[in-house]
Short mmCIF file of C-alpha atoms in Angstrom, two decimals:
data_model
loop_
_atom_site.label_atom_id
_atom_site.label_comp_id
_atom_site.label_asym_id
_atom_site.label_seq_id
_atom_site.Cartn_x
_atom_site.Cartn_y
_atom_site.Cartn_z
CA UNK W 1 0.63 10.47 -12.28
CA UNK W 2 -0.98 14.13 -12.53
CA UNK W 3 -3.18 13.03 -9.72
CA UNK W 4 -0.03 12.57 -7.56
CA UNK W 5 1.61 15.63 -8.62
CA UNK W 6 -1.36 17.69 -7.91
CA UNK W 7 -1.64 16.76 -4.76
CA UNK W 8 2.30 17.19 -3.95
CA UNK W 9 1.43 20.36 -5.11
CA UNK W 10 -0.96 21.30 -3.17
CA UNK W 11 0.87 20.47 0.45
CA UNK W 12 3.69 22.49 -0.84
CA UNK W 13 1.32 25.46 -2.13
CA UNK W 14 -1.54 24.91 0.94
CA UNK W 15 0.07 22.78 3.64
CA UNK W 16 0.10 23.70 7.04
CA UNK W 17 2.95 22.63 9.82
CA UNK W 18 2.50 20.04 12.05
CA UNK W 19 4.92 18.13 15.05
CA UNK W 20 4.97 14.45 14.38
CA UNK W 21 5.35 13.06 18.02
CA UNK W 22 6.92 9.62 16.70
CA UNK W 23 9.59 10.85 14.06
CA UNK W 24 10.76 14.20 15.98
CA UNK W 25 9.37 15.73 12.63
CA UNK W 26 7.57 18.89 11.29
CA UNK W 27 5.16 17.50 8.61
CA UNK W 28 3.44 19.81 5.86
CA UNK W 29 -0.16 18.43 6.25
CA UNK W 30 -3.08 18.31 4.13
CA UNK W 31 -6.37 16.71 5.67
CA UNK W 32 -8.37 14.78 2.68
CA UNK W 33 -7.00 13.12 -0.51
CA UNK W 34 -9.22 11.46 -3.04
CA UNK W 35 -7.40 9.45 -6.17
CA UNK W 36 -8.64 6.68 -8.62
CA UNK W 37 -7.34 4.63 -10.82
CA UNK W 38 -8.63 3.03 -13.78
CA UNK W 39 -7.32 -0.58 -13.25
CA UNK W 40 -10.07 -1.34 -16.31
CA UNK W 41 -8.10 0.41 -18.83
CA UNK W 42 -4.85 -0.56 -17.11
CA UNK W 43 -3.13 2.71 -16.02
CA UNK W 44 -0.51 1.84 -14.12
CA UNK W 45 -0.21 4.34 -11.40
CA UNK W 46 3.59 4.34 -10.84
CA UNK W 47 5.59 7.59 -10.31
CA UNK W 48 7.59 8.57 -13.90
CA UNK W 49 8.88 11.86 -12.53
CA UNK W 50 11.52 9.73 -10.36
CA UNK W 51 12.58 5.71 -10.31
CA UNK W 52 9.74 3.57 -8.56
CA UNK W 53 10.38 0.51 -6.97
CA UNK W 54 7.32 -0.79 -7.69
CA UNK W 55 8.81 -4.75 -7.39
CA UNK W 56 9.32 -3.77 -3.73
CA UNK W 57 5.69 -2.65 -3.25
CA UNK W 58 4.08 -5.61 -4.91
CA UNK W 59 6.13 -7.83 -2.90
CA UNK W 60 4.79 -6.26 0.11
CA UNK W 61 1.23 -6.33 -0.95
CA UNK W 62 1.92 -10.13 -1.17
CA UNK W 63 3.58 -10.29 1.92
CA UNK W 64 0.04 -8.77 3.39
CA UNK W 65 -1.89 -11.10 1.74
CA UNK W 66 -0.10 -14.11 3.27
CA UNK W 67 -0.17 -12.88 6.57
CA UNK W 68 3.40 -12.45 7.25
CA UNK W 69 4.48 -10.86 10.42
CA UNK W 70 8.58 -11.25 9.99
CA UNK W 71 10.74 -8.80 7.99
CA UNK W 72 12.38 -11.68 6.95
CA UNK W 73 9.51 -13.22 5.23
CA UNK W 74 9.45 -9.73 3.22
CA UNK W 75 12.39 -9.59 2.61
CA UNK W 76 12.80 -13.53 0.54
CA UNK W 77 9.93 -12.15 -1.40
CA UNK W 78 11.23 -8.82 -2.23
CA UNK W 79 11.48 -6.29 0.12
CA UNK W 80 13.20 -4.57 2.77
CA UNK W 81 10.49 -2.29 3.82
CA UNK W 82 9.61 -3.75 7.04
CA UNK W 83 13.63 -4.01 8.28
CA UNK W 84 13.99 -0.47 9.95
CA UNK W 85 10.23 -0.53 11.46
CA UNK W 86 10.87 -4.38 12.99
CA UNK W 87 14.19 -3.57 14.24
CA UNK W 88 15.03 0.12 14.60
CA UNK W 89 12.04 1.54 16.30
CA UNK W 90 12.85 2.17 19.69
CA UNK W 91 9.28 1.30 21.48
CA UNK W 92 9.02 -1.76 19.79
CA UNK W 93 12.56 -2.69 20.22
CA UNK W 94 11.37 -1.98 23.98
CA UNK W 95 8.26 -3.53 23.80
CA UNK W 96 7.92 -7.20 25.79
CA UNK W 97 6.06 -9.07 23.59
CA UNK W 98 8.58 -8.87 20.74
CA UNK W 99 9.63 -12.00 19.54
CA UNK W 100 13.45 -10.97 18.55
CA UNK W 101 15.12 -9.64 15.04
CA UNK W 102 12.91 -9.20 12.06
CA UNK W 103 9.61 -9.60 14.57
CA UNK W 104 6.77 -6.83 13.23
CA UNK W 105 4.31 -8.56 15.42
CA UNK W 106 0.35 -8.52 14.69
CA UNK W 107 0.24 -5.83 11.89
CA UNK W 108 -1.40 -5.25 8.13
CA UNK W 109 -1.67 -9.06 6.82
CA UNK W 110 -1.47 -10.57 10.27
CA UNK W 111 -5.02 -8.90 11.27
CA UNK W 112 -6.49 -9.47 7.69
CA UNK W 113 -5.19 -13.18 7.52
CA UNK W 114 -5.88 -14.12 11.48
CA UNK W 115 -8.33 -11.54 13.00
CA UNK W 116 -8.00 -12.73 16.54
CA UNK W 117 -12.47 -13.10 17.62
CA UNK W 118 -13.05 -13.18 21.53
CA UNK W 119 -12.57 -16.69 21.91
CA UNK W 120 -9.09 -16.58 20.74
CA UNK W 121 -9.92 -18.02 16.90
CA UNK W 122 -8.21 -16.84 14.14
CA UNK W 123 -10.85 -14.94 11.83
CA UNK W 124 -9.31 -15.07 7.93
CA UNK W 125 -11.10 -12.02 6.81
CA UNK W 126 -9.74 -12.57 2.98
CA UNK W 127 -11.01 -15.78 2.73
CA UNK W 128 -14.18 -14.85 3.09
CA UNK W 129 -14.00 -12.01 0.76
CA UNK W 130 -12.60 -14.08 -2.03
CA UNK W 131 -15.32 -17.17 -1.13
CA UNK W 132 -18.18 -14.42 -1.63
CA UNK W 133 -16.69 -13.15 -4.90
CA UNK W 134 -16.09 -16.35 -6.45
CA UNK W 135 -20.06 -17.23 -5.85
CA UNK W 136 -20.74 -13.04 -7.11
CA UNK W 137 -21.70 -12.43 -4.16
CA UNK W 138 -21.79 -8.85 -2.54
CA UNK W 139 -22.82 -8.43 0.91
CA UNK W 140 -21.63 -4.73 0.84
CA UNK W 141 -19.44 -6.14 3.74
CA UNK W 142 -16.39 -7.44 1.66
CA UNK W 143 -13.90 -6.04 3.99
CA UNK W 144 -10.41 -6.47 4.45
CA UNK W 145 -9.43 -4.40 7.67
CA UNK W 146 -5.81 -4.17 9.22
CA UNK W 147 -6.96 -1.58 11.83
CA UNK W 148 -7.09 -3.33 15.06
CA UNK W 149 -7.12 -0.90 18.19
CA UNK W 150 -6.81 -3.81 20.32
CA UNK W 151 -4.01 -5.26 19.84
CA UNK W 152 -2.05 -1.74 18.64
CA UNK W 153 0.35 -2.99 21.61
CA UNK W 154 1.16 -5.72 20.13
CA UNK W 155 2.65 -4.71 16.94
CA UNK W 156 5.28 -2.68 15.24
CA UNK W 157 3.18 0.00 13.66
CA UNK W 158 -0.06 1.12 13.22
CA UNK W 159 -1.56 0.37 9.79
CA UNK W 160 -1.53 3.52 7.31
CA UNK W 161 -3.09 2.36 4.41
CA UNK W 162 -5.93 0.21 7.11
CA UNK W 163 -8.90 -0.67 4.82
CA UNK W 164 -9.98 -1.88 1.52
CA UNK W 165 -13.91 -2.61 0.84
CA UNK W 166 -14.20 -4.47 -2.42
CA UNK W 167 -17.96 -3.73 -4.48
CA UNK W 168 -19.80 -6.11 -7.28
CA UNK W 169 -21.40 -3.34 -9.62
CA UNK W 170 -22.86 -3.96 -13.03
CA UNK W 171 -20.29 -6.94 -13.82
CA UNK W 172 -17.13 -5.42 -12.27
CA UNK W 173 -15.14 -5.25 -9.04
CA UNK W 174 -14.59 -2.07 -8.01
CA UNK W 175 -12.02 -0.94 -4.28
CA UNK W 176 -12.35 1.73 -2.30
CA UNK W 177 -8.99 1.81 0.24
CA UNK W 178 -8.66 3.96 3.02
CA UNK W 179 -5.41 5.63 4.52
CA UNK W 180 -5.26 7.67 7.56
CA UNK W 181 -1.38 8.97 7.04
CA UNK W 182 0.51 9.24 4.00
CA UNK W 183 4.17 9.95 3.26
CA UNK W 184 4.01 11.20 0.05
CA UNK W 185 7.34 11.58 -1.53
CA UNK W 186 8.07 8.17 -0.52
CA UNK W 187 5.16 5.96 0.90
CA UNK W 188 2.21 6.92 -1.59
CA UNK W 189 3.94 5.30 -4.95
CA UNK W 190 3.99 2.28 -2.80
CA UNK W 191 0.21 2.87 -1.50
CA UNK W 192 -0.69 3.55 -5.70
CA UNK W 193 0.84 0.27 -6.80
CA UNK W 194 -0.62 -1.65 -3.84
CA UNK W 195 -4.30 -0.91 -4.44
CA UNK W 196 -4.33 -0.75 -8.19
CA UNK W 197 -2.54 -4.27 -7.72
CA UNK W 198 -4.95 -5.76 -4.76
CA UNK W 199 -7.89 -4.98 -7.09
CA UNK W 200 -6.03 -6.53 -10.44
CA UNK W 201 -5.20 -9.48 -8.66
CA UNK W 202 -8.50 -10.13 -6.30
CA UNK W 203 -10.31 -9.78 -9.92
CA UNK W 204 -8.59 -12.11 -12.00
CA UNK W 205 -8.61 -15.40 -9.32
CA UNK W 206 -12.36 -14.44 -8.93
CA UNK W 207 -13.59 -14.70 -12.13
CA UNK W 208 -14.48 -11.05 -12.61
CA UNK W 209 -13.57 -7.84 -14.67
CA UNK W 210 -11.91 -5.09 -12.98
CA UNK W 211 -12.81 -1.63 -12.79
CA UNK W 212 -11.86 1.52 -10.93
CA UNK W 213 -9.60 1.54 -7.45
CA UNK W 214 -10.70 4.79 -5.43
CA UNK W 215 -7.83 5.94 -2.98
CA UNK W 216 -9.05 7.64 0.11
CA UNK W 217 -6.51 9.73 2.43
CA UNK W 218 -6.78 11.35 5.40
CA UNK W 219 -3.94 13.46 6.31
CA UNK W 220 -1.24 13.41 3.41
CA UNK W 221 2.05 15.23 4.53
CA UNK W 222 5.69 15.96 3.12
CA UNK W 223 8.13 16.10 5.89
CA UNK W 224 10.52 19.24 6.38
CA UNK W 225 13.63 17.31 5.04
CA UNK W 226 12.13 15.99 2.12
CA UNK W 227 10.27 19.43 0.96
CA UNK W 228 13.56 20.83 -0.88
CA UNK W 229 13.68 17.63 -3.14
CA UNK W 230 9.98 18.00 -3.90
CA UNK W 231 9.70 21.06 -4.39
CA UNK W 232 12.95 21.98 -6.51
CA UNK W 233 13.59 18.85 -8.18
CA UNK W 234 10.38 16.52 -8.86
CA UNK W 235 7.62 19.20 -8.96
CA UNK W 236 10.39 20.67 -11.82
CA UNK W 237 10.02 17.84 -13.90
CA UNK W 238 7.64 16.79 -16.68
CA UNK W 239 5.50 12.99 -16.22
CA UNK W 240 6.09 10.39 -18.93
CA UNK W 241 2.45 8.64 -19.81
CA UNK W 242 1.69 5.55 -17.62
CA UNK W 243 2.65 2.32 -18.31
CA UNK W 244 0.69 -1.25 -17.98
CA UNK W 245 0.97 -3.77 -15.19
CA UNK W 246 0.95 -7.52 -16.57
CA UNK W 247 0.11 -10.45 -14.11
CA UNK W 248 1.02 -14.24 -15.10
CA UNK W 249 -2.93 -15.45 -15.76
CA UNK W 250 -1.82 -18.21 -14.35
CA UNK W 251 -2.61 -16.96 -11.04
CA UNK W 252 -6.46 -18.52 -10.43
CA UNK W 253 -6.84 -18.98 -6.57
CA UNK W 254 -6.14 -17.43 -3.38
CA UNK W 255 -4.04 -20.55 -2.72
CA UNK W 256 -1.73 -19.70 -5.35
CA UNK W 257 -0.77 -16.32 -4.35
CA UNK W 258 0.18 -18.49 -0.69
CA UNK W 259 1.66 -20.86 -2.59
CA UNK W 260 4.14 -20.16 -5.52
CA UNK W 261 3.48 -16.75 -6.47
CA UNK W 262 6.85 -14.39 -7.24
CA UNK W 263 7.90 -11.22 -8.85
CA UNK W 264 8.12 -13.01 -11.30
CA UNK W 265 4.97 -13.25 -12.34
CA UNK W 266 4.19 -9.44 -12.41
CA UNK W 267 6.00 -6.82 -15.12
CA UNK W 268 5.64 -3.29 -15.81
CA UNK W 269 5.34 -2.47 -19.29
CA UNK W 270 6.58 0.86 -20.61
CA UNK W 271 7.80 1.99 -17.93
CA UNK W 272 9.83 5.87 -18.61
CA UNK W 273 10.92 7.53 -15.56
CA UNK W 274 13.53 10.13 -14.51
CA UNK W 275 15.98 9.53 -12.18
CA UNK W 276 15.66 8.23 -8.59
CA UNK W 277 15.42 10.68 -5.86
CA UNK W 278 16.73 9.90 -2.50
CA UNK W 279 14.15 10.99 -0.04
CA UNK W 280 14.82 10.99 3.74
CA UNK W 281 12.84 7.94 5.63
CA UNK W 282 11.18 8.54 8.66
CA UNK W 283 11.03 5.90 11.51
#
């Protein structure tokens, strides 16, 4: 939580102005983010300093690690957050190869589920990674990539939060995730959850202990109509200590988390927060 308020304080405090060609936007920009969290000791990295939807962003991160490519899908497990970027984005809406309503294309789960190789194959990038961690095996390639320059045509929406290298070291599985943009009033609670979950749950169906989640960002930004709210109402107020993230240990295989995995099986506990903040959303 200090980790995200530091660095909401330093765009406001150090930021510089820059035109987002895709919203219509100024953004105040920071190049160069680094957060961890301790997924070992179970510190929950959701935002107390305003309601989190943290159900949302797990349901998401399971959405990705199905392979989904309909809002629709999302939104059965949880979720809305693919409904304006499926439907309301004007170049996709304009964009042939859409399939109709809810369509997102080949983004985020799509490319780490069904990696399209030369031949026209579908490459399940995940699979492997879980396969080589379930023998403890590291190759120092167990990489789970969304970021496809390919086939950028072809979907929705670049991936922000594009890579996530998972590492065997002295007994525990450690994840290092990369992000090239960040939203931070609203995206980067969502980005938080998702990698403190992806390591939690990767860990526990492969057998292994879980230890620190490192957060990589490259340009983290607060747009111009969301800089009042952060800056005179959640900067203002004071963190509540971090909470703990429970998954059903029933979940053992990669096959359940396709199968029969729900919200259901994931709880916060603790959880203090102030109240919700309504930030501005940027398509």
């Amino acid at each position: 939580m200090h980790q995200y308020l530091d660095l909401c304080r330093r765009i406001v405090e150090e930021g510089e102005w820059v035109a987002n060609e895709r919203t219509g936007k100024r953004c105040l920009t920071v190049i160069n983010a680094d957060l961890q969290y301790s997924v070992e000791r179970n510190e929950f990295p959701i935002i107390t300093t305003r309601k989190s939807y943290w159900k949302a962003a797990i349901a998401e991160l399971l959405g990705y690690l199905r392979g989904y490519d309909n809002a629709a899908e999302f939104r059965a497990l949880g979720t809305k957050s693919w409904d304006a970027n499926s439907n309301e984005n004007a170049a996709w809406l304009a964009n042939p190869v859409r399939r109709g309503e809810d369509d997102m294309g080949r983004v985020y789960g799509v490319q780490g589920r069904a990696w399209a190789k030369p031949n026209g194959e579908p490459l399940d990038q995940l699979r492997k990674i879980v396969d080589d961690l379930n023998k403890g095996l590291d190759d120092r390639g167990e990489i789970l990539t969304f970021y496809n320059p390919g086939e950028f045509d072809l979907g929705c929406l670049r991936p922000c939060m594009h890579t996530h290298t998972f590492s065997l070291l002295g007994g525990k599985l450690h994840l290092t995730s990369y992000q090239r943009s960040c939203d931070v009033p609203l995206g980067l609670n969502f980005n938080q959850i998702q990698v403190f979950a992806l390591l939690a749950l990767i860990a526990q169906i492969t057998g292994h202990d879980a230890g620190t989640a490192y957060h990589k960002i490259v340009n983290a930004h607060i747009y111009e109509d969301q800089l009042e709210l952060m800056r005179d109402v959640q900067l203002k107020r004071k963190p509540f200590p971090a909470p703990k993230l429970h998954i059903n240990p029933d979940i053992k295989s990669l096959e359940d988390i396709e199968t029969w995995v729900t919200l259901d099986d994931f709880s916060v506990e603790g959880y203090q927060h102030h109240d919700p903040i309504a930030y501005p959303f940027s398509v």
